[in-house]
């Protein structure tokens, strides 16, 4: 399994716009320097009145299939 760590800070208004559009991808750079693309829908469980904020861990299988997204500072 592979894991990537990154910070996310998207305001409520910004994420609400992303969430309403179909098939939108959020791009972030991991602490390791890798560029990561995730569907915006993966962040819905972390969407609050402040938006999407926090330090996240993305876990992928060895075949690069999504396994889990965890907010580490919740």
mmCIF file with all atom_site columns, C-alpha atoms in Angstrom:
data_model
loop_
_atom_site.group_PDB
_atom_site.id
_atom_site.type_symbol
_atom_site.label_atom_id
_atom_site.label_alt_id
_atom_site.label_comp_id
_atom_site.label_asym_id
_atom_site.label_entity_id
_atom_site.label_seq_id
_atom_site.pdbx_PDB_ins_code
_atom_site.Cartn_x
_atom_site.Cartn_y
_atom_site.Cartn_z
_atom_site.occupancy
_atom_site.B_iso_or_equiv
_atom_site.pdbx_formal_charge
_atom_site.auth_seq_id
_atom_site.auth_comp_id
_atom_site.auth_asym_id
_atom_site.auth_atom_id
_atom_site.pdbx_PDB_model_num
ATOM 1  C CA . UNK A 1 1  ? 0.000   0.000  0.000   1.00 0.00 ? 1  UNK A CA 1
ATOM 2  C CA . UNK A 1 2  ? 1.131   3.553  -0.732  1.00 0.00 ? 2  UNK A CA 1
ATOM 3  C CA . UNK A 1 3  ? 0.299   6.646  1.280   1.00 0.00 ? 3  UNK A CA 1
ATOM 4  C CA . UNK A 1 4  ? 0.604   10.362 0.605   1.00 0.00 ? 4  UNK A CA 1
ATOM 5  C CA . UNK A 1 5  ? 0.251   13.266 3.018   1.00 0.00 ? 5  UNK A CA 1
ATOM 6  C CA . UNK A 1 6  ? -0.910  16.758 2.109   1.00 0.00 ? 6  UNK A CA 1
ATOM 7  C CA . UNK A 1 7  ? -2.560  19.875 3.480   1.00 0.00 ? 7  UNK A CA 1
ATOM 8  C CA . UNK A 1 8  ? -5.894  21.118 2.162   1.00 0.00 ? 8  UNK A CA 1
ATOM 9  C CA . UNK A 1 9  ? -7.401  24.545 2.721   1.00 0.00 ? 9  UNK A CA 1
ATOM 10 C CA . UNK A 1 10 ? -10.423 25.301 0.540   1.00 0.00 ? 10 UNK A CA 1
ATOM 11 C CA . UNK A 1 11 ? -13.010 27.806 1.722   1.00 0.00 ? 11 UNK A CA 1
ATOM 12 C CA . UNK A 1 12 ? -16.678 26.904 2.042   1.00 0.00 ? 12 UNK A CA 1
ATOM 13 C CA . UNK A 1 13 ? -17.588 28.992 -1.011  1.00 0.00 ? 13 UNK A CA 1
ATOM 14 C CA . UNK A 1 14 ? -14.817 27.515 -3.184  1.00 0.00 ? 14 UNK A CA 1
ATOM 15 C CA . UNK A 1 15 ? -15.644 23.934 -2.270  1.00 0.00 ? 15 UNK A CA 1
ATOM 16 C CA . UNK A 1 16 ? -19.371 24.477 -2.697  1.00 0.00 ? 16 UNK A CA 1
ATOM 17 C CA . UNK A 1 17 ? -18.709 25.549 -6.319  1.00 0.00 ? 17 UNK A CA 1
ATOM 18 C CA . UNK A 1 18 ? -16.535 22.475 -6.917  1.00 0.00 ? 18 UNK A CA 1
ATOM 19 C CA . UNK A 1 19 ? -19.043 20.147 -5.283  1.00 0.00 ? 19 UNK A CA 1
ATOM 20 C CA . UNK A 1 20 ? -21.870 21.317 -7.558  1.00 0.00 ? 20 UNK A CA 1
ATOM 21 C CA . UNK A 1 21 ? -19.990 20.570 -10.789 1.00 0.00 ? 21 UNK A CA 1
ATOM 22 C CA . UNK A 1 22 ? -19.913 16.949 -11.997 1.00 0.00 ? 22 UNK A CA 1
ATOM 23 C CA . UNK A 1 23 ? -16.621 15.055 -12.213 1.00 0.00 ? 23 UNK A CA 1
ATOM 24 C CA . UNK A 1 24 ? -14.480 17.845 -10.762 1.00 0.00 ? 24 UNK A CA 1
ATOM 25 C CA . UNK A 1 25 ? -10.936 16.906 -9.764  1.00 0.00 ? 25 UNK A CA 1
ATOM 26 C CA . UNK A 1 26 ? -8.996  18.559 -6.940  1.00 0.00 ? 26 UNK A CA 1
ATOM 27 C CA . UNK A 1 27 ? -5.240  18.762 -7.474  1.00 0.00 ? 27 UNK A CA 1
ATOM 28 C CA . UNK A 1 28 ? -2.813  18.915 -4.562  1.00 0.00 ? 28 UNK A CA 1
ATOM 29 C CA . UNK A 1 29 ? 0.900   18.418 -4.067  1.00 0.00 ? 29 UNK A CA 1
ATOM 30 C CA . UNK A 1 30 ? 1.880   15.878 -1.426  1.00 0.00 ? 30 UNK A CA 1
ATOM 31 C CA . UNK A 1 31 ? 4.566   16.479 1.184   1.00 0.00 ? 31 UNK A CA 1
ATOM 32 C CA . UNK A 1 32 ? 6.691   14.079 -0.871  1.00 0.00 ? 32 UNK A CA 1
ATOM 33 C CA . UNK A 1 33 ? 6.334   16.346 -3.939  1.00 0.00 ? 33 UNK A CA 1
ATOM 34 C CA . UNK A 1 34 ? 3.939   14.138 -5.920  1.00 0.00 ? 34 UNK A CA 1
ATOM 35 C CA . UNK A 1 35 ? 1.006   15.768 -7.721  1.00 0.00 ? 35 UNK A CA 1
ATOM 36 C CA . UNK A 1 36 ? -2.251  14.095 -6.655  1.00 0.00 ? 36 UNK A CA 1
ATOM 37 C CA . UNK A 1 37 ? -5.617  14.332 -8.373  1.00 0.00 ? 37 UNK A CA 1
ATOM 38 C CA . UNK A 1 38 ? -8.731  13.297 -6.472  1.00 0.00 ? 38 UNK A CA 1
ATOM 39 C CA . UNK A 1 39 ? -12.417 13.654 -7.267  1.00 0.00 ? 39 UNK A CA 1
ATOM 40 C CA . UNK A 1 40 ? -13.875 16.514 -5.212  1.00 0.00 ? 40 UNK A CA 1
ATOM 41 C CA . UNK A 1 41 ? -16.508 14.072 -3.941  1.00 0.00 ? 41 UNK A CA 1
ATOM 42 C CA . UNK A 1 42 ? -13.832 12.301 -1.854  1.00 0.00 ? 42 UNK A CA 1
ATOM 43 C CA . UNK A 1 43 ? -13.654 15.414 0.355   1.00 0.00 ? 43 UNK A CA 1
ATOM 44 C CA . UNK A 1 44 ? -17.396 15.676 1.083   1.00 0.00 ? 44 UNK A CA 1
ATOM 45 C CA . UNK A 1 45 ? -17.102 13.850 4.451   1.00 0.00 ? 45 UNK A CA 1
ATOM 46 C CA . UNK A 1 46 ? -14.657 16.574 5.549   1.00 0.00 ? 46 UNK A CA 1
ATOM 47 C CA . UNK A 1 47 ? -16.727 19.535 4.300   1.00 0.00 ? 47 UNK A CA 1
ATOM 48 C CA . UNK A 1 48 ? -17.710 21.861 7.165   1.00 0.00 ? 48 UNK A CA 1
ATOM 49 C CA . UNK A 1 49 ? -18.875 25.453 7.534   1.00 0.00 ? 49 UNK A CA 1
ATOM 50 C CA . UNK A 1 50 ? -15.182 26.402 7.259   1.00 0.00 ? 50 UNK A CA 1
ATOM 51 C CA . UNK A 1 51 ? -14.733 24.483 4.006   1.00 0.00 ? 51 UNK A CA 1
ATOM 52 C CA . UNK A 1 52 ? -12.251 21.641 3.671   1.00 0.00 ? 52 UNK A CA 1
ATOM 53 C CA . UNK A 1 53 ? -9.247  22.180 5.903   1.00 0.00 ? 53 UNK A CA 1
ATOM 54 C CA . UNK A 1 54 ? -6.740  19.876 7.441   1.00 0.00 ? 54 UNK A CA 1
ATOM 55 C CA . UNK A 1 55 ? -3.817  17.550 7.032   1.00 0.00 ? 55 UNK A CA 1
ATOM 56 C CA . UNK A 1 56 ? -4.778  14.426 5.087   1.00 0.00 ? 56 UNK A CA 1
ATOM 57 C CA . UNK A 1 57 ? -3.433  10.976 4.362   1.00 0.00 ? 57 UNK A CA 1
ATOM 58 C CA . UNK A 1 58 ? -4.390  9.331  1.082   1.00 0.00 ? 58 UNK A CA 1
ATOM 59 C CA . UNK A 1 59 ? -3.981  5.567  0.998   1.00 0.00 ? 59 UNK A CA 1
ATOM 60 C CA . UNK A 1 60 ? -3.727  3.742  -2.331  1.00 0.00 ? 60 UNK A CA 1
ATOM 61 C CA . UNK A 1 61 ? -3.329  0.089  -3.193  1.00 0.00 ? 61 UNK A CA 1
ATOM 62 C CA . UNK A 1 62 ? -0.161  -1.099 -4.901  1.00 0.00 ? 62 UNK A CA 1
ATOM 63 C CA . UNK A 1 63 ? -2.155  -0.764 -8.152  1.00 0.00 ? 63 UNK A CA 1
ATOM 64 C CA . UNK A 1 64 ? -2.852  2.939  -7.345  1.00 0.00 ? 64 UNK A CA 1
ATOM 65 C CA . UNK A 1 65 ? -6.515  2.285  -6.546  1.00 0.00 ? 65 UNK A CA 1
ATOM 66 C CA . UNK A 1 66 ? -8.159  4.493  -3.919  1.00 0.00 ? 66 UNK A CA 1
ATOM 67 C CA . UNK A 1 67 ? -8.348  2.845  -0.504  1.00 0.00 ? 67 UNK A CA 1
ATOM 68 C CA . UNK A 1 68 ? -8.969  5.571  2.059   1.00 0.00 ? 68 UNK A CA 1
ATOM 69 C CA . UNK A 1 69 ? -8.732  9.295  2.723   1.00 0.00 ? 69 UNK A CA 1
ATOM 70 C CA . UNK A 1 70 ? -8.159  10.255 6.350   1.00 0.00 ? 70 UNK A CA 1
ATOM 71 C CA . UNK A 1 71 ? -8.066  13.675 7.992   1.00 0.00 ? 71 UNK A CA 1
ATOM 72 C CA . UNK A 1 72 ? -5.239  13.356 10.503  1.00 0.00 ? 72 UNK A CA 1
ATOM 73 C CA . UNK A 1 73 ? -5.993  16.442 12.569  1.00 0.00 ? 73 UNK A CA 1
ATOM 74 C CA . UNK A 1 74 ? -9.745  16.056 12.994  1.00 0.00 ? 74 UNK A CA 1
#
